[in-house]
XYZ file of C-alpha atoms in Angstrom:
537
model
C 2.708 -28.901 11.307
C 1.621 -28.554 14.957
C 3.685 -26.307 17.235
C 2.829 -27.097 20.841
C 4.796 -24.258 22.431
C 7.441 -21.620 21.750
C 9.712 -21.038 24.721
C 12.807 -19.143 25.793
C 14.664 -20.943 28.551
C 18.030 -20.932 30.310
C 20.704 -23.562 29.824
C 19.450 -25.268 32.987
C 15.912 -25.579 31.583
C 14.298 -22.736 33.546
C 11.477 -21.141 31.540
C 11.969 -17.385 31.008
C 9.055 -17.032 28.578
C 6.747 -19.678 27.139
C 3.711 -19.424 24.897
C 1.532 -22.549 24.505
C -0.538 -22.774 21.310
C -2.555 -25.824 22.390
C -4.214 -26.633 25.691
C -1.430 -27.700 28.028
C -1.035 -27.405 31.828
C 1.807 -25.385 33.242
C 3.363 -28.394 34.937
C 3.581 -30.166 31.581
C 5.504 -27.403 29.802
C 7.785 -26.898 32.818
C 8.558 -30.622 32.823
C 9.342 -30.624 29.095
C 11.679 -27.650 29.437
C 13.350 -29.126 32.531
C 14.212 -32.296 30.609
C 15.426 -30.391 27.529
C 19.045 -29.689 28.710
C 19.558 -33.395 29.389
C 18.624 -34.299 25.804
C 20.764 -31.873 23.837
C 24.278 -32.823 22.840
C 27.406 -31.041 23.952
C 28.186 -29.856 20.392
C 28.215 -26.138 19.675
C 25.951 -26.143 16.627
C 23.931 -23.088 15.753
C 20.724 -24.999 16.191
C 19.419 -28.496 15.653
C 16.660 -30.774 16.904
C 16.222 -33.627 19.349
C 13.326 -36.032 19.838
C 11.699 -37.967 22.642
C 8.984 -40.586 22.421
C 6.247 -37.957 22.301
C 7.636 -34.587 21.174
C 10.392 -32.988 19.131
C 12.542 -30.077 20.290
C 13.799 -27.678 17.620
C 16.130 -25.197 19.259
C 18.653 -22.437 18.649
C 21.093 -20.822 21.105
C 20.487 -17.125 21.828
C 23.647 -16.073 23.699
C 23.079 -17.502 27.231
C 19.525 -18.660 26.471
C 17.783 -21.105 24.132
C 14.933 -20.474 21.706
C 12.969 -23.750 21.725
C 10.023 -24.916 19.640
C 8.206 -27.956 21.003
C 6.301 -29.817 18.265
C 4.783 -33.198 17.757
C 6.779 -35.831 15.877
C 4.501 -35.657 12.825
C 5.364 -32.002 12.245
C 7.269 -30.966 9.118
C 10.765 -30.166 10.322
C 11.508 -27.834 7.405
C 8.605 -25.620 8.369
C 9.658 -25.905 12.013
C 13.173 -24.671 11.177
C 11.764 -21.772 9.179
C 9.443 -20.889 12.077
C 12.366 -21.097 14.508
C 14.353 -18.623 12.375
C 11.413 -16.228 12.417
C 11.000 -16.499 16.204
C 14.732 -15.849 16.738
C 14.605 -12.731 14.535
C 11.547 -11.433 16.408
C 13.265 -11.898 19.775
C 16.254 -9.877 18.528
C 13.926 -7.262 17.020
C 11.834 -6.640 20.152
C 14.531 -6.998 22.855
C 17.471 -4.655 23.331
C 19.683 -7.557 24.418
C 19.200 -11.295 24.771
C 19.248 -11.534 28.549
C 16.835 -13.034 31.030
C 15.963 -9.594 32.428
C 15.291 -8.020 29.009
C 13.140 -10.964 27.908
C 11.078 -10.625 31.084
C 10.709 -6.851 30.582
C 9.429 -7.343 27.022
C 7.397 -10.487 27.696
C 4.081 -8.931 26.671
C 5.405 -7.688 23.317
C 7.060 -11.031 22.576
C 3.939 -13.042 23.401
C 1.935 -10.721 21.158
C 4.241 -11.244 18.163
C 4.444 -15.006 18.869
C 0.653 -15.151 18.492
C 0.979 -13.473 15.094
C 3.311 -16.262 13.890
C 1.463 -19.344 15.184
C -2.281 -19.738 15.651
C -3.746 -22.874 17.242
C -0.469 -24.653 16.595
C -0.351 -23.824 12.878
C 2.149 -21.450 11.229
C 0.690 -18.296 9.683
C 1.985 -16.994 6.355
C 3.550 -13.825 7.731
C 6.848 -11.939 7.588
C 8.788 -9.719 9.994
C 7.774 -6.556 8.117
C 4.091 -7.467 8.327
C 4.379 -8.243 12.045
C 6.088 -4.892 12.569
C 3.199 -3.157 10.807
C 0.618 -5.041 12.888
C 2.283 -4.246 16.216
C 2.435 -0.539 15.394
C -1.402 -0.702 15.356
C -1.926 2.345 13.175
C -5.556 2.917 12.206
C -6.834 5.162 9.439
C -10.256 5.316 11.117
C -8.653 6.404 14.383
C -6.747 9.211 12.659
C -9.942 10.400 10.924
C -11.872 10.317 14.213
C -9.098 12.272 15.928
C -9.151 14.926 13.193
C -12.947 15.237 13.479
C -12.735 15.601 17.280
C -9.974 18.195 16.897
C -12.083 20.152 14.397
C -15.104 20.099 16.723
C -12.989 21.251 19.632
C -11.601 24.131 17.557
C -15.116 25.198 16.523
C -16.279 25.054 20.148
C -13.376 27.259 21.256
C -14.121 29.821 18.533
C -17.807 29.801 19.459
C -16.896 30.271 23.122
C -14.667 33.243 22.286
C -17.490 34.813 20.269
C -19.989 34.331 23.103
C -17.509 35.706 25.637
C -16.965 38.777 23.485
C -20.720 39.362 23.255
C -21.121 39.035 27.002
C -18.239 41.472 27.554
C -19.985 44.034 25.329
C -23.214 43.536 27.287
C -21.381 44.061 30.591
C -19.886 47.310 29.355
C -23.288 48.568 28.206
C -24.780 47.586 31.576
C -21.979 49.428 33.368
C -22.569 52.588 31.335
C -26.369 52.477 31.888
C -25.885 51.889 35.633
C -23.546 54.856 35.942
C -25.996 57.173 34.155
C -28.867 56.053 36.417
C -27.039 57.317 39.535
C -27.113 61.028 38.424
C -30.699 62.064 39.316
C -32.069 65.145 41.174
C -34.607 65.264 43.917
C -35.759 67.488 46.778
C -36.425 66.738 50.344
C -38.353 68.934 52.779
C -35.783 71.664 52.298
C -35.821 71.455 48.499
C -32.112 70.665 48.369
C -30.648 69.212 45.200
C -27.517 67.554 43.844
C -25.272 65.843 46.337
C -26.692 67.491 49.515
C -29.025 65.918 52.033
C -31.965 67.811 50.606
C -32.105 70.364 53.448
C -33.485 67.899 55.926
C -34.600 69.581 59.185
C -33.433 66.545 61.080
C -29.836 66.945 60.001
C -29.674 63.312 58.913
C -30.001 61.614 55.609
C -32.854 62.578 53.368
C -35.771 60.344 52.676
C -34.985 60.953 49.045
C -31.612 59.146 49.134
C -31.243 56.520 46.433
C -29.431 53.197 46.509
C -28.257 53.016 42.900
C -25.843 50.195 43.503
C -28.630 47.948 44.731
C -30.689 48.601 41.648
C -33.621 50.199 43.593
C -34.508 53.558 45.251
C -36.253 54.811 48.297
C -39.092 57.224 47.831
C -38.983 60.818 49.088
C -41.875 63.320 49.277
C -42.522 66.324 47.082
C -43.773 69.552 48.567
C -47.357 69.732 47.441
C -48.094 66.024 47.422
C -46.810 64.394 50.601
C -47.726 60.942 49.410
C -46.337 61.079 45.870
C -42.962 59.279 45.717
C -40.087 60.976 43.965
C -36.595 59.741 42.873
C -33.904 61.640 44.674
C -30.133 61.829 44.214
C -27.869 59.337 45.931
C -26.285 60.873 49.037
C -22.514 60.934 49.348
C -21.238 58.364 51.759
C -18.823 59.292 54.495
C -15.946 56.992 53.645
C -14.066 57.686 56.872
C -16.682 55.878 58.933
C -17.641 53.223 56.413
C -16.705 49.618 57.062
C -17.316 46.577 54.899
C -19.845 44.157 56.417
C -18.166 40.877 57.220
C -21.176 38.703 57.913
C -23.197 39.515 54.810
C -23.029 36.733 52.208
C -21.614 37.543 48.794
C -24.159 37.655 46.012
C -24.012 35.305 43.052
C -25.396 37.771 40.536
C -23.411 39.450 37.814
C -20.820 41.775 39.293
C -19.622 44.650 37.154
C -15.933 45.041 36.635
C -15.103 41.422 37.516
C -13.404 39.197 34.966
C -15.606 36.159 34.317
C -14.374 32.638 34.950
C -13.574 31.327 31.455
C -14.111 27.722 32.507
C -17.606 28.311 33.877
C -18.425 30.533 30.915
C -17.398 27.951 28.315
C -19.154 25.137 30.145
C -22.329 27.232 30.288
C -22.112 27.966 26.576
C -21.626 24.274 25.823
C -24.722 23.430 27.851
C -26.762 26.120 26.092
C -25.613 24.967 22.644
C -26.229 21.286 23.413
C -22.581 20.249 22.934
C -21.663 16.871 24.406
C -17.904 17.392 24.597
C -16.213 17.134 27.979
C -15.883 20.403 29.963
C -12.878 22.503 29.071
C -10.074 22.331 31.617
C -8.929 25.445 33.411
C -6.326 27.522 31.656
C -4.171 27.384 34.805
C -4.438 23.619 35.171
C -1.538 21.484 33.874
C -2.198 19.813 30.499
C -3.243 16.188 30.525
C -0.608 13.629 29.617
C -0.750 12.803 25.912
C -0.688 9.084 25.205
C 2.092 8.537 22.706
C 2.412 5.375 20.657
C 5.044 2.985 21.922
C 8.439 3.525 20.340
C 9.607 0.389 18.525
C 12.473 -1.361 20.219
C 15.735 -0.661 18.353
C 18.931 -2.726 18.132
C 21.793 -2.287 20.596
C 23.776 0.147 18.437
C 22.430 3.660 17.779
C 23.127 3.035 14.085
C 22.197 -0.413 12.802
C 22.199 -1.631 9.209
C 20.526 -4.883 8.175
C 21.140 -6.577 4.828
C 18.336 -9.015 4.022
C 18.382 -11.224 0.931
C 15.789 -13.668 -0.357
C 17.035 -16.473 -2.575
C 15.069 -18.721 -4.916
C 16.353 -21.136 -7.559
C 15.294 -24.086 -9.687
C 17.809 -26.692 -10.871
C 17.357 -29.497 -13.355
C 18.272 -33.062 -12.456
C 21.557 -32.806 -14.306
C 22.579 -29.750 -12.246
C 21.830 -26.958 -14.750
C 20.336 -23.720 -13.383
C 16.891 -23.187 -14.897
C 15.958 -20.079 -12.882
C 17.621 -18.040 -10.146
C 16.506 -14.862 -8.367
C 17.970 -12.822 -5.514
C 16.150 -9.876 -3.925
C 18.083 -7.720 -1.461
C 17.216 -4.883 0.917
C 19.514 -2.696 3.003
C 17.625 -1.318 6.015
C 18.855 1.568 8.162
C 17.613 1.724 11.772
C 18.502 4.733 13.946
C 17.792 5.110 17.656
C 19.714 8.362 18.289
C 18.265 11.616 16.917
C 21.728 13.228 16.958
C 23.042 10.759 14.375
C 20.528 11.182 11.558
C 22.817 12.845 8.998
C 25.054 10.023 7.825
C 26.940 8.656 4.870
C 27.166 4.893 4.410
C 30.114 3.571 2.406
C 29.252 0.166 0.947
C 30.757 -2.573 -1.175
C 28.378 -2.602 -4.162
C 27.167 -5.715 -6.000
C 30.043 -7.007 -8.118
C 27.997 -8.505 -10.964
C 26.922 -6.026 -13.678
C 23.552 -7.764 -14.109
C 22.423 -6.806 -10.590
C 19.951 -3.929 -10.653
C 20.196 -1.387 -7.816
C 17.672 1.238 -6.715
C 18.163 3.773 -3.931
C 15.621 5.556 -1.732
C 14.302 8.892 -3.162
C 15.988 10.808 -0.311
C 19.407 9.286 -1.166
C 21.799 11.148 -3.453
C 21.874 8.946 -6.583
C 24.871 10.725 -8.138
C 26.942 10.266 -4.973
C 26.060 6.584 -4.954
C 26.884 5.992 -8.626
C 30.196 7.886 -8.365
C 31.491 6.811 -4.951
C 29.298 3.905 -3.753
C 28.183 6.075 -0.819
C 24.614 6.292 0.434
C 24.108 9.891 1.565
C 21.287 12.373 1.953
C 20.131 14.180 -1.173
C 18.897 17.067 0.995
C 20.786 17.495 4.317
C 17.811 19.417 5.745
C 15.756 16.203 5.600
C 17.644 13.721 7.845
C 17.039 10.001 8.085
C 14.073 9.052 10.333
C 14.528 7.715 13.854
C 13.017 4.546 15.373
C 11.943 2.997 12.081
C 13.571 0.798 9.465
C 14.212 2.695 6.242
C 15.096 0.808 3.072
C 17.957 2.891 1.695
C 18.947 0.414 -1.042
C 17.193 -2.346 -2.981
C 18.870 -4.674 -5.464
C 17.801 -7.666 -7.552
C 19.314 -10.306 -9.773
C 17.393 -12.549 -12.171
C 19.294 -14.971 -14.387
C 20.982 -18.357 -14.626
C 24.535 -17.632 -13.554
C 25.945 -20.403 -11.322
C 28.171 -17.802 -9.659
C 25.272 -16.945 -7.330
C 24.574 -20.578 -6.410
C 26.141 -21.246 -2.977
C 25.494 -24.993 -2.967
C 24.421 -27.509 -5.603
C 22.538 -30.771 -5.040
C 22.688 -33.819 -7.314
C 20.547 -36.961 -7.192
C 22.020 -40.215 -8.484
C 19.328 -42.923 -8.554
C 19.817 -46.421 -9.968
C 17.064 -48.990 -10.510
C 17.678 -52.500 -9.122
C 15.575 -55.603 -8.653
C 15.013 -54.725 -4.993
C 14.073 -51.081 -5.652
C 16.083 -47.889 -5.938
C 19.614 -47.246 -4.731
C 19.879 -43.495 -4.336
C 22.922 -41.310 -3.708
C 22.311 -37.664 -2.753
C 25.326 -35.423 -3.068
C 25.748 -31.771 -2.219
C 28.705 -29.610 -3.202
C 29.560 -26.232 -1.719
C 30.386 -23.661 -4.406
C 32.657 -20.718 -3.740
C 33.928 -19.446 -0.382
C 30.601 -18.334 1.052
C 29.959 -19.645 4.570
C 26.604 -21.442 4.855
C 25.105 -23.502 7.651
C 21.999 -25.403 8.664
C 21.645 -27.101 5.289
C 18.425 -29.139 5.001
C 17.761 -31.376 2.001
C 14.261 -32.885 1.753
C 13.786 -35.898 -0.562
C 10.258 -37.243 -1.139
C 9.426 -40.890 -1.806
C 6.252 -42.727 -2.865
C 6.766 -46.090 -1.222
C 4.636 -47.439 1.593
C 7.662 -49.197 3.052
C 10.114 -47.218 5.141
C 13.370 -46.387 3.287
C 16.604 -47.839 4.608
C 19.036 -45.046 5.382
C 22.688 -45.773 4.858
C 25.651 -43.825 6.116
C 25.753 -40.038 5.806
C 29.245 -38.639 5.336
C 28.220 -35.500 7.211
C 25.186 -34.513 9.265
C 22.252 -36.720 10.195
C 19.339 -38.167 8.228
C 15.868 -39.156 9.369
C 12.645 -40.437 7.804
C 9.341 -38.625 8.276
C 6.784 -41.318 7.504
C 3.830 -38.947 7.923
C 5.062 -36.789 5.006
C 6.861 -39.587 3.069
C 10.026 -37.540 3.225
C 13.692 -38.094 4.036
C 15.353 -35.135 5.799
C 19.105 -34.718 5.626
C 20.390 -32.110 8.084
C 23.940 -30.706 7.896
C 24.437 -28.066 10.645
C 28.095 -27.378 9.784
C 28.379 -27.421 5.990
C 31.651 -28.823 4.658
C 32.888 -28.754 1.059
C 30.758 -31.763 0.035
C 28.773 -34.655 1.426
C 26.958 -37.839 0.355
C 23.913 -39.707 1.678
C 22.944 -43.243 0.575
C 19.548 -44.889 1.024
C 17.340 -47.583 -0.502
C 13.661 -47.190 -1.230
C 10.899 -48.849 -3.244
C 9.177 -46.995 -6.063
C 10.229 -45.209 -9.232
C 12.646 -42.399 -9.948
C 9.952 -39.799 -10.583
C 8.800 -40.131 -6.976
C 12.135 -38.706 -5.733
C 11.442 -35.233 -7.099
C 11.229 -32.369 -6.456
C 14.040 -32.149 -3.904
C 13.755 -29.096 -1.636
C 16.812 -27.348 -0.183
C 17.098 -24.839 2.660
C 20.138 -23.168 4.211
C 21.232 -20.122 6.185
C 24.048 -17.659 5.693
C 25.335 -14.439 7.197
C 27.148 -13.381 4.040
C 25.583 -11.602 1.091
C 25.085 -13.689 -2.037
C 25.664 -10.580 -4.162
C 28.752 -9.440 -2.238
C 27.043 -6.391 -0.704
C 28.661 -5.165 2.504
C 29.018 -2.022 4.628
C 32.573 -0.686 4.811
C 32.082 2.305 7.088
C 29.569 4.869 8.350
C 30.587 8.525 8.683
C 28.970 11.883 9.384
C 28.717 14.626 6.748
C 32.271 15.773 7.579
C 33.671 12.295 6.908
C 34.336 11.353 10.564
C 33.688 7.668 11.245
C 31.050 6.845 13.885
C 33.185 3.939 15.107
C 31.616 1.723 17.752
C 28.172 3.356 17.373
C 27.624 1.361 14.189
C 26.458 -2.257 13.889
C 25.323 -4.488 11.031
C 23.916 -7.924 10.307
C 23.343 -9.974 7.158
C 20.585 -12.551 6.762
C 19.962 -14.765 3.723
C 16.541 -16.431 3.567
C 15.658 -19.210 1.123
C 12.211 -18.672 -0.363
C 12.371 -21.714 -2.633
C 15.244 -23.893 -3.849
C 14.213 -27.005 -5.759
C 15.738 -29.701 -7.912
C 13.029 -30.843 -10.364
């Protein structure tokens, strides 16, 4: 299987989004998409394929757009159809609506998930749930590193508070010691003391005046030793004539009584302690914007319920069911935080052999008594912006009631080879579509395809396979062909189909709040049945 490109285009062939998985010029892909509308038929099938001499288009309508896979002609069409289904689901998952504007707005996310599905033209073994986990990009190592950084930051803040407290104590002690140093006594020529001018004969300030605020003192003279300096008391300043100097520069030393700048203080402490963290922002500065993880794109309705079923079966050549398994999940997706306390009324599986299991937060007694999925603890509402599996169910057995379509092979040996009739029969009233039946053969000669009562048939010589495609599945159909070889070479026959109805009969009747009021138009649902493996052996 080689996928050349996955594209979303308009009905006129204009490319809205295209991802090439092999080396291809832009003009080439634009030319292929421009010629695509001319090749498709006017029928309103869900999706089908069309071929040219060089490539094959496998496409599916998406409202007013087309989801198109461009592959080479040797590619396995069954795998291509399965890949197309996956691409269509991813487009619906990551776009609010299927419009040209929304696709362009979410182009980066879509290209990213497209690369998860196909690598170098080859399909990866991956599911929607795994892609959703990958795109969330959660990292255990990142969370651990963030916790370590948060712990270091907390320790640094506590250390800074401790240092600031110590420095505050030191400032107070310095203030007390400075105040006590200003109360000295000294005598001038007149032997004055205390707050006087020391009895100076000049009537001015004494030589013994001290400048306590500057941290130093001028020397006076004692009577008896004119040259011996003495510390004198600080004179009282006449405040009526005092003016603050305007030209003197402000000192950068420690100023008593001033509240320190916490930013400078913490940065200084970090430098002293050898911490390499970034400087702490000012307490008055606005907080930096916190980068939040992108919120997953939710469906159009605020309340959306998806029912996903995976079907696998093995039939014998005479039509008996040898093994059959159905695994179902009901997923609740909420995009409105005001609608997280809900009750979902469902139609339960009708068969008694189907095993059901609810989420731990769902009231099991309410479900068993009334078939209602409600919260076990109303104080713990359903989460928002994530798919929560509220119900899982499973059937394993051999009951033909769960078989939507049966396939029978009627080969007959002749002298010229094998005459083969392939017949399918639709069972029950379940609506299915896009039925693909793949029949292998072991002949080197190309089989001769007869008339198909419904659908179209083609031969893939590279895989030695005959593909019978029935887009609109009727009650029954027959395909005739001739091929060389033996009967054993016609098995196993592989079958694929799609359906938007539950195989187990599970459905959502209504969604209400805790008071029983229906949410009405705020509720949407979809059902998807995926075939994991259906073989006739």
